[in-house]
Amino acid sequence: MLAAAPRALAVEELTTLPALEALEPEWRDLCARAPGAGPFQLPDWLLPWTRCFAPREPWVLCARAAGRLVGVLPLLRWRDGASRLVAPLGAGISDTHDAVLDPAHADAARAALLRRLAAARASFDRVDLEQLPPASPLLTAPLPLGLRDEVTPQDARPVVRLPRGAAFAAVVPAGQRRKLARYRRAAARAGGLALELAAPADAPAAMERLIRLHGARWSRRGEAGMVAAPELQDFHREVAARMAQRGALRLYTLRLAGAPIASLYAFAVRERLSCYLQGFAPAVAHLSPGVLLLGAVLEAALADGVAVVDLLRGQEPYKYDWGATDEWNQRRRLWPAEAA
């Protein structure tokens, strides 16, 4: 007897915030099954982004197998002058973008999602799948008829790898360890250090502290910083509350003699700590609070079994002082083949 052919996956398009909110329980469950889903693919990040920034045309493609959600590709449509563009939902402030795929249906789901893109090619001039992590299934997916592409490197994400059971001295270069020890001795003379991880109930107060310290650091340079706009502050408040509920929030405060001098806002998903935003008190700049904070966080990550500390986009020199190496985000642009 011949085996029955597998049923084709159904693809639906969601184009409103209420439709995305209704999808959240299934979306969250899919993220739990998908090994590649990082913090910026979670509904805890993308739903607040959609609420706060209100894109005119969200376009989220959902693949289903026998009714079960097995793939999500969160996109939006927008115009740049006369050009009709498609970009990832969450663009601008997300450090990675990707599809979320059930591993049991990954190949079929990504193929179905790309076929839907190809079928809609008359409605866009370009799809910009930007900031794809190097292991993204979207980078290697064969293109359906009707599309052509170009893949290029985009931005580096320096990461510090923490082999299981490794000692701090085996991870961090000797010169940085000596610098850290020097600042720790100075901090001990000034009253002593303590690293504090916010419990879920304390997350709102810890987020306000981070916003205050981040603003203080940048105002000293005559700049506004990354969270000066009220809508950005509201966005991160909602994200922090959501991530705290699911156990993924890591809001660290470094205290000197009991007073907060530095904060780090990060997410812990699948043994990867993604360090999104920091803030420091300018009054203690002579103690290098950034070095003190990241040294303490790396030690805590080693103790917690974190495998990778992701310092996210940007090749700032301080990241490499900690032994970071680059993971390169990629960009895959798609065009209607007729436009070749």
Phi, psi and omega in degrees: 000134178286139176290145178292139177294142179298143180289138177296146178284142175272142178237129177243156180246128176251130187231011179224156177298316178302324178294322178292319179297322178292333180283344193309312182301317178291321179298315180297318179296319178298317178300324179294331180273338188269113184296338182269001184283113177262186185299329185276359174258354184281149173300336178295340175260313189282328176292314174300322178300315181294322178293316187285323187254352169044062176300143183295324186227074170299144182217088185255120182265130184236125177260138180231141174244115183051039177089345182271135179292122182233358179198138176225129174238100186276114183231173170216155176249139180206169180244137172241092188067238180271352184275133177260112189244155172236131181222168178291142168298137183092006183300148176105311184240002178265136183276340172218156171229153178187163166283155174249120188232136172292124183300335179286345182226022192300310183295315180294322182291314181294325178296318180294321180294319179289327175297322178294322175301314180298320180295334182262014189296339177291346184264358180218160175260334179200144169249125181249095177274087188263163175051046175277130177295157187300336179265011183300132175294342179288340181285329185253000182293128175298141181279138172286165176302141178104352179233148168234164187214171172212130179246128180221151171297150182236281183230147176275143170240101178295133180230146174253119181271136183241092179302141182302130179082001182289150174274156179305320182293336179277347184257315188263131180303151186301319181298322178288326177295322179293318177299314180300316180297323180294315180291327177293322178296319178295321179293325178297321179292335182269005176129350175094152184252152171212132176263130185239129175256124185292129169288159181309319181293336182265359185301317180301316180293322179293324177293319177297323178295316179300313180301317181294313182292321178297316179296321180295320180299314184281329179295331177297332178269002182078022181236163186275333184088183189271348184230035180284326184290136181303322181293328176291320177298316178297319177302309184290329174298316180292317178301314181300317179297318180292313181296326177297319180297325182266005176080014183259350183281137170230099177250106183261142171235129174260126181247141175244118184052036177089347182264138180289128180240347180200150178223149175226131181251116187216169179230138179247111179224121176052058175062019175237127177258115181259113187267105191270317189207143178232161174213145183224152175278118181301333184295339181247027180303330181295342178266003182050066183300332178296318177295315180298318182293308184293327175298316180293322180292321177296319177298318179295322179296319176299316180293331183272358180081020175293137181267327183220130169257111184265116181271003171064184194298144177116131183258047177299136185303326185300332182295323182282341175299334181269006180090018182290148171235160189272135159254133186257118169294147181242159175238130174242113178263139179239140176229154169301133183298333180294341182275359182296000000 
